[in-house]
Amino acid sequence: MGRFDGRDGPLSVRYEPASVKDLLVEMKDTAELLIDLSYSAVLHGSPTIAHEVVELEHRMDVLQMRARMSLMLAARSPDEAETLAPVLGVVGAADKISDAAGDIAKIVTEEIGLPDAMRGALTEGVETLVRATVSPDSAYAGRTLKDIDLESKTGVRVIAIRRDDDWVFNPGPKTRIEAGDVTLLRGPETGVADVHPTLTGDPFEPSDPPEPAIDDLERAVDSIVLMKNLSELAVDLAYGSVLFDNEALAEEVSNLEIEVDALQSRFEAWTLRAAREADDPVSLRGLIHLGVATEEISDAALEITEGVMRDIGVHPVVEMAVQESDEIITRTVVGEGSDLDGTLVEAGIPATDISTSVIAIRRPDEGWLVGHDIDTTLRAGDAVISKGTRTSAAEFEALAA
């Protein structure tokens, strides 16, 4: 059992019997949520969202220690040690993603700061994500998500709920929202503006992001937004490679990591050039901080694929953990004449009745299309990387056949 008090430092973590699979499921879901929250904290300059990142980072520290303890007890022979070694890599990678997200949140918590232009660019690079506490007199209090039906009516999804010290990741239709719940909402700004007042009783007040005033800074900002999108894709593909024991997906993670490294070099050059023209060069420190942390996320994604790339094989406990995660990643090839052939995808949402998000498309003649700005029509031969529930994934696969 682990405890952490942010004021007094880490406390003891004791071994207790726990399913490695369950620990891996929670670590995967926590790591993905941390990426979302950390960038959103920077985007909105939000200390409250940054605080949630810090709390989740502490939780991840305890999870990874308990997972290591359980894995050490499980290895009773050289053969078992060989098959469990990549599992340790997955545990370590999730913890590194957590640390990188914590470093991103420090831009807010330690008031390192970012150029205003950065927030303007990130607004285009991510959906709106807000932290909202359910008021006692909210019309949503005491109702299930299926009853409220937020996503189909507004495009807004509740991606996590914190109830006291307990977390619900990727809540489902039967999840009931209670007064006092801290909810994390993600979706288009117009939808969030509709939902937030009903949920909290307070109006949603987005800030107007300024435009970059320095050309080199604009190039640096464009580079970091692309790095963010590619790093998030690398994490999703890494888990996908584990789920399918697919070396081709693992190789794509390696290619993405190389591309992110190259982007970081260019990003640093543009940032240093921009410092010559900036009124306050110190304000660019947060931008460099963000670039380093983003590159670390892509490095961690590569570690997840180690067992696949080294042909050690995927340990069943990791495969089960990825399968049983709240959201699963699927790779679907669009068949000629299928229901998906000719379907419009706008901002990652396909024009279907299925709640699946398209996070990337690999097109034979164009390469990768990445990020929330995907605005295209699916074609036969497209390899679509999507994320959603197990039910929606099966329905999406059927449409592609």
Coordinates of N, CA, C and O in Angstrom, one line a residue, residues 104-206:
I104 N 5.8 18.8 -17.6 CA 5.0 19.8 -18.3 C 4.1 20.6 -17.4 O 4.0 21.8 -17.6
A105 N 3.6 19.9 -16.4 CA 2.7 20.7 -15.5 C 3.5 21.7 -14.6 O 2.9 22.7 -14.2
K106 N 4.8 21.4 -14.4 CA 5.6 22.4 -13.7 C 5.7 23.7 -14.4 O 6.0 24.7 -13.7
I107 N 5.5 23.8 -15.7 CA 5.5 25.1 -16.4 C 4.4 26.0 -15.7 O 4.6 27.2 -15.7
V108 N 3.3 25.4 -15.2 CA 2.3 26.1 -14.6 C 2.5 26.2 -13.1 O 2.5 27.3 -12.5
T109 N 2.8 25.1 -12.4 CA 2.9 25.1 -11.0 C 4.1 25.9 -10.5 O 4.0 26.5 -9.4
E110 N 5.2 25.9 -11.2 CA 6.4 26.6 -10.8 C 6.5 28.0 -11.5 O 7.5 28.6 -11.5
E111 N 5.4 28.3 -12.3 CA 5.3 29.6 -12.9 C 6.5 29.9 -13.9 O 7.1 30.9 -13.9
I112 N 7.0 28.8 -14.6 CA 8.0 28.9 -15.5 C 7.6 29.8 -16.7 O 8.3 30.6 -17.2
G113 N 6.3 29.6 -17.1 CA 5.7 30.4 -18.1 C 6.0 30.0 -19.5 O 7.0 29.3 -19.8
L114 N 5.2 30.4 -20.4 CA 5.3 30.2 -21.8 C 5.0 31.5 -22.6 O 4.3 32.3 -22.1
P115 N 5.6 31.6 -23.8 CA 5.1 32.8 -24.6 C 3.6 32.7 -24.9 O 3.1 31.6 -25.1
D116 N 3.0 33.8 -24.9 CA 1.5 33.8 -25.2 C 1.2 33.1 -26.5 O 0.2 32.4 -26.6
A117 N 2.1 33.2 -27.5 CA 1.9 32.6 -28.8 C 1.7 31.1 -28.7 O 1.1 30.4 -29.5
M118 N 2.4 30.5 -27.7 CA 2.3 29.0 -27.5 C 0.9 28.6 -27.2 O 0.5 27.6 -27.8
R119 N 0.2 29.3 -26.4 CA -1.1 28.9 -26.1 C -2.0 29.0 -27.3 O -3.0 28.3 -27.5
G120 N -1.8 30.0 -28.1 CA -2.5 30.2 -29.3 C -2.4 29.0 -30.3 O -3.4 28.5 -30.8
A121 N -1.2 28.5 -30.4 CA -0.9 27.3 -31.3 C -1.5 26.1 -30.7 O -2.1 25.2 -31.4
L122 N -1.4 25.9 -29.3 CA -1.9 24.7 -28.7 C -3.4 24.6 -28.8 O -4.0 23.5 -28.8
T123 N -4.0 25.8 -28.8 CA -5.5 25.8 -29.0 C -5.9 25.1 -30.3 O -6.9 24.4 -30.3
E124 N -5.1 25.2 -31.3 CA -5.4 24.6 -32.6 C -4.9 23.1 -32.5 O -5.4 22.3 -33.3
G125 N -4.0 22.8 -31.6 CA -3.5 21.4 -31.6 C -4.2 20.4 -30.7 O -4.0 19.2 -30.8
V126 N -5.1 20.9 -29.8 CA -5.8 20.0 -28.9 C -7.2 20.5 -28.7 O -7.6 21.6 -29.0
E127 N -8.1 19.5 -28.4 CA -9.4 19.9 -28.0 C -9.4 20.6 -26.7 O -8.5 20.5 -25.9
T128 N -10.5 21.3 -26.4 CA -10.7 21.9 -25.1 C -10.8 20.9 -24.0 O -11.6 19.9 -24.1
L129 N -10.1 21.0 -22.9 CA -10.2 20.1 -21.8 C -10.3 21.0 -20.6 O -9.5 21.9 -20.3
V130 N -11.4 20.8 -19.8 CA -11.5 21.6 -18.6 C -11.8 20.7 -17.4 O -12.3 19.6 -17.5
R131 N -11.5 21.2 -16.2 CA -11.8 20.6 -14.9 C -13.1 21.2 -14.4 O -13.1 22.5 -14.2
A132 N -14.1 20.5 -14.0 CA -15.3 21.0 -13.6 C -15.9 20.2 -12.4 O -16.0 19.0 -12.5
T133 N -16.2 20.9 -11.3 CA -16.8 20.3 -10.1 C -18.3 20.3 -10.2 O -18.9 21.4 -10.4
V134 N -19.0 19.2 -10.0 CA -20.4 19.1 -10.1 C -21.1 19.8 -8.9 O -20.8 19.4 -7.8
S135 N -21.9 20.8 -9.2 CA -22.6 21.5 -8.1 C -23.8 20.7 -7.6 O -24.3 19.9 -8.3
P136 N -24.1 20.9 -6.3 CA -25.2 20.1 -5.7 C -26.6 20.3 -6.5 O -27.4 19.4 -6.5
D137 N -26.8 21.5 -7.1 CA -28.1 21.7 -7.8 C -27.9 21.5 -9.3 O -28.8 22.0 -10.0
S138 N -26.9 20.9 -9.7 CA -26.7 20.6 -11.2 C -27.8 19.7 -11.7 O -28.2 18.7 -11.0
A139 N -28.2 20.0 -12.9 CA -29.2 19.1 -13.5 C -28.7 17.7 -13.9 O -29.4 16.8 -14.1
Y140 N -27.3 17.6 -13.9 CA -26.7 16.3 -14.2 C -26.4 15.5 -12.9 O -26.2 14.3 -13.0
A141 N -26.5 16.0 -11.7 CA -26.1 15.3 -10.5 C -27.1 14.2 -10.3 O -28.3 14.3 -10.4
G142 N -26.6 13.0 -9.9 CA -27.4 11.8 -9.7 C -27.8 11.1 -10.9 O -28.6 10.1 -10.8
R143 N -27.4 11.5 -12.1 CA -27.8 10.8 -13.3 C -26.6 10.1 -14.0 O -25.5 10.5 -13.8
T144 N -26.9 9.1 -14.8 CA -25.9 8.3 -15.5 C -25.5 9.1 -16.8 O -26.3 9.9 -17.3
L145 N -24.3 8.8 -17.3 CA -23.9 9.4 -18.5 C -24.8 9.0 -19.7 O -25.0 9.8 -20.6
K146 N -25.3 7.8 -19.6 CA -26.2 7.4 -20.7 C -27.5 8.2 -20.7 O -28.0 8.6 -21.7
D147 N -28.0 8.5 -19.5 CA -29.2 9.3 -19.3 C -28.9 10.8 -19.8 O -29.7 11.4 -20.5
I148 N -27.8 11.3 -19.4 CA -27.4 12.7 -19.8 C -27.1 12.8 -21.3 O -27.5 13.8 -22.0
D149 N -26.4 11.8 -21.8 CA -26.1 11.7 -23.3 C -25.4 12.9 -23.8 O -25.7 13.5 -24.8
L150 N -24.3 13.3 -23.1 CA -23.6 14.5 -23.4 C -22.9 14.4 -24.8 O -23.0 15.3 -25.6
E151 N -22.3 13.2 -25.0 CA -21.4 13.2 -26.2 C -22.2 13.3 -27.5 O -21.8 14.1 -28.4
S152 N -23.4 12.7 -27.6 CA -24.1 12.8 -28.8 C -24.8 14.2 -29.0 O -25.0 14.6 -30.1
K153 N -25.1 14.8 -27.9 CA -25.8 16.1 -27.9 C -24.8 17.3 -28.1 O -25.2 18.3 -28.7
T154 N -23.7 17.2 -27.5 CA -22.7 18.3 -27.4 C -21.4 18.0 -28.0 O -20.6 18.9 -28.2
G155 N -21.0 16.7 -28.2 CA -19.7 16.4 -28.6 C -18.7 16.4 -27.4 O -17.5 16.1 -27.6
V156 N -19.1 16.6 -26.2 CA -18.3 16.7 -25.0 C -18.3 15.3 -24.3 O -19.3 14.7 -24.2
R157 N -17.1 14.8 -24.0 CA -17.0 13.5 -23.3 C -16.4 13.7 -21.9 O -15.4 14.5 -21.7
V158 N -16.9 13.0 -20.9 CA -16.3 13.0 -19.6 C -15.2 11.9 -19.6 O -15.5 10.7 -19.8
I159 N -14.0 12.3 -19.6 CA -12.9 11.4 -19.8 C -12.4 10.8 -18.4 O -11.7 9.8 -18.4
A160 N -12.7 11.5 -17.3 CA -12.3 10.9 -16.0 C -13.1 11.7 -14.9 O -13.6 12.8 -15.1
I161 N -13.3 11.0 -13.8 CA -14.0 11.5 -12.6 C -13.1 11.2 -11.4 O -12.7 10.1 -11.2
R162 N -12.9 12.3 -10.6 CA -12.2 12.1 -9.3 C -13.3 12.3 -8.2 O -13.9 13.3 -8.1
R163 N -13.5 11.2 -7.4 CA -14.5 11.3 -6.3 C -13.7 11.1 -5.0 O -13.2 10.0 -4.7
D164 N -13.4 12.2 -4.3 CA -12.5 12.2 -3.2 C -11.1 11.7 -3.7 O -10.6 12.3 -4.5
D165 N -10.6 10.5 -3.2 CA -9.3 10.1 -3.6 C -9.4 9.0 -4.7 O -8.4 8.5 -5.1
D166 N -10.6 8.6 -5.1 CA -10.8 7.6 -6.1 C -11.0 8.2 -7.5 O -11.6 9.2 -7.6
W167 N -10.4 7.5 -8.5 CA -10.5 7.9 -9.9 C -11.4 6.9 -10.7 O -11.3 5.7 -10.5
V168 N -12.2 7.4 -11.6 CA -12.9 6.6 -12.6 C -12.3 7.1 -13.9 O -12.6 8.2 -14.3
F169 N -11.6 6.2 -14.6 CA -11.0 6.6 -15.9 C -12.0 6.1 -17.0 O -12.5 5.1 -17.0
N170 N -12.1 7.0 -18.0 CA -13.0 6.7 -19.2 C -14.3 6.2 -18.7 O -14.7 5.0 -19.0
P171 N -15.1 6.9 -18.0 CA -16.4 6.4 -17.4 C -17.3 6.0 -18.6 O -17.3 6.6 -19.6
G172 N -18.1 5.0 -18.3 CA -19.0 4.4 -19.3 C -20.5 4.9 -19.1 O -20.8 5.7 -18.2
P173 N -21.4 4.4 -19.9 CA -22.8 4.8 -19.9 C -23.4 4.6 -18.5 O -24.3 5.4 -18.2
K174 N -23.0 3.6 -17.8 CA -23.7 3.3 -16.5 C -23.1 4.2 -15.3 O -23.6 4.1 -14.2
T175 N -22.0 4.9 -15.6 CA -21.4 5.7 -14.6 C -22.3 6.9 -14.2 O -22.8 7.6 -15.0
R176 N -22.5 7.0 -12.9 CA -23.4 8.0 -12.4 C -22.6 9.2 -11.8 O -21.6 9.1 -11.1
I177 N -23.0 10.4 -12.2 CA -22.3 11.6 -11.8 C -22.9 12.1 -10.5 O -24.2 12.2 -10.4
E178 N -22.1 12.4 -9.5 CA -22.6 12.8 -8.2 C -22.2 14.2 -7.9 O -21.1 14.7 -8.4
A179 N -22.9 14.9 -7.1 CA -22.6 16.3 -6.6 C -21.2 16.2 -5.9 O -20.9 15.3 -5.1
G180 N -20.3 17.1 -6.2 CA -19.0 17.1 -5.6 C -17.9 16.4 -6.4 O -16.7 16.6 -6.2
D181 N -18.4 15.6 -7.5 CA -17.4 15.0 -8.3 C -16.6 16.0 -9.1 O -17.1 17.0 -9.5
V182 N -15.3 15.8 -9.2 CA -14.4 16.6 -10.0 C -14.3 15.9 -11.4 O -13.8 14.8 -11.5
T183 N -14.9 16.5 -12.4 CA -15.0 15.8 -13.7 C -14.0 16.5 -14.7 O -13.7 17.7 -14.5
L184 N -13.5 15.7 -15.6 CA -12.6 16.2 -16.6 C -13.3 16.1 -18.0 O -13.7 15.0 -18.4
L185 N -13.6 17.2 -18.6 CA -14.4 17.2 -19.8 C -13.5 17.5 -21.0 O -12.6 18.4 -20.9
R186 N -13.8 16.8 -22.1 CA -13.0 17.1 -23.3 C -13.9 17.2 -24.5 O -14.8 16.3 -24.7
G187 N -13.7 18.2 -25.4 CA -14.6 18.3 -26.6 C -14.4 19.7 -27.2 O -13.5 20.5 -26.8
P188 N -15.2 20.0 -28.2 CA -15.1 21.3 -28.9 C -15.5 22.4 -27.9 O -16.3 22.2 -27.0
E189 N -14.9 23.5 -28.1 CA -15.1 24.7 -27.2 C -16.5 25.1 -27.1 O -17.0 25.4 -26.0
T190 N -17.3 25.0 -28.2 CA -18.7 25.4 -28.2 C -19.5 24.4 -27.3 O -20.4 24.8 -26.6
G191 N -19.2 23.2 -27.4 CA -19.9 22.2 -26.6 C -19.5 22.3 -25.1 O -20.4 22.3 -24.2
V192 N -18.3 22.6 -24.8 CA -17.9 22.8 -23.4 C -18.6 24.0 -22.8 O -19.0 24.0 -21.6
A193 N -18.7 25.0 -23.6 CA -19.3 26.3 -23.2 C -20.8 26.0 -22.8 O -21.4 26.7 -21.9
D194 N -21.4 25.0 -23.5 CA -22.8 24.7 -23.2 C -22.9 23.8 -21.9 O -23.8 24.0 -21.1
V195 N -22.0 22.9 -21.8 CA -22.1 21.9 -20.7 C -21.6 22.5 -19.3 O -22.2 22.2 -18.3
H196 N -20.5 23.2 -19.4 CA -19.9 23.7 -18.1 C -20.9 24.4 -17.2 O -20.9 24.1 -16.0
P197 N -21.7 25.4 -17.7 CA -22.6 26.1 -16.7 C -23.6 25.1 -16.1 O -24.0 25.3 -14.9
T198 N -24.1 24.2 -16.9 CA -25.1 23.2 -16.3 C -24.5 22.3 -15.3 O -25.1 22.0 -14.3
L199 N -23.2 22.0 -15.5 CA -22.5 21.1 -14.6 C -22.1 21.8 -13.3 O -22.3 21.3 -12.2
T200 N -21.6 23.0 -13.4 CA -21.0 23.7 -12.3 C -21.8 24.9 -11.7 O -21.5 25.3 -10.6
G201 N -22.7 25.4 -12.5 CA -23.4 26.6 -12.1 C -22.6 27.9 -12.5 O -23.1 29.0 -12.3
D202 N -21.4 27.7 -13.0 CA -20.5 28.9 -13.4 C -20.4 28.9 -14.9 O -20.3 27.9 -15.6
P203 N -20.3 30.1 -15.5 CA -20.1 30.2 -16.9 C -18.7 29.8 -17.3 O -17.7 29.8 -16.5
F204 N -18.5 29.3 -18.6 CA -17.2 28.9 -19.1 C -16.7 30.2 -19.8 O -17.3 30.8 -20.7
E205 N -15.4 30.5 -19.4 CA -14.8 31.8 -20.0 C -13.5 31.4 -20.6 O -12.5 31.5 -20.0
P206 N -13.5 31.1 -21.9 CA -12.2 30.8 -22.6 C -11.5 32.1 -22.9 O -12.1 33.2 -23.0

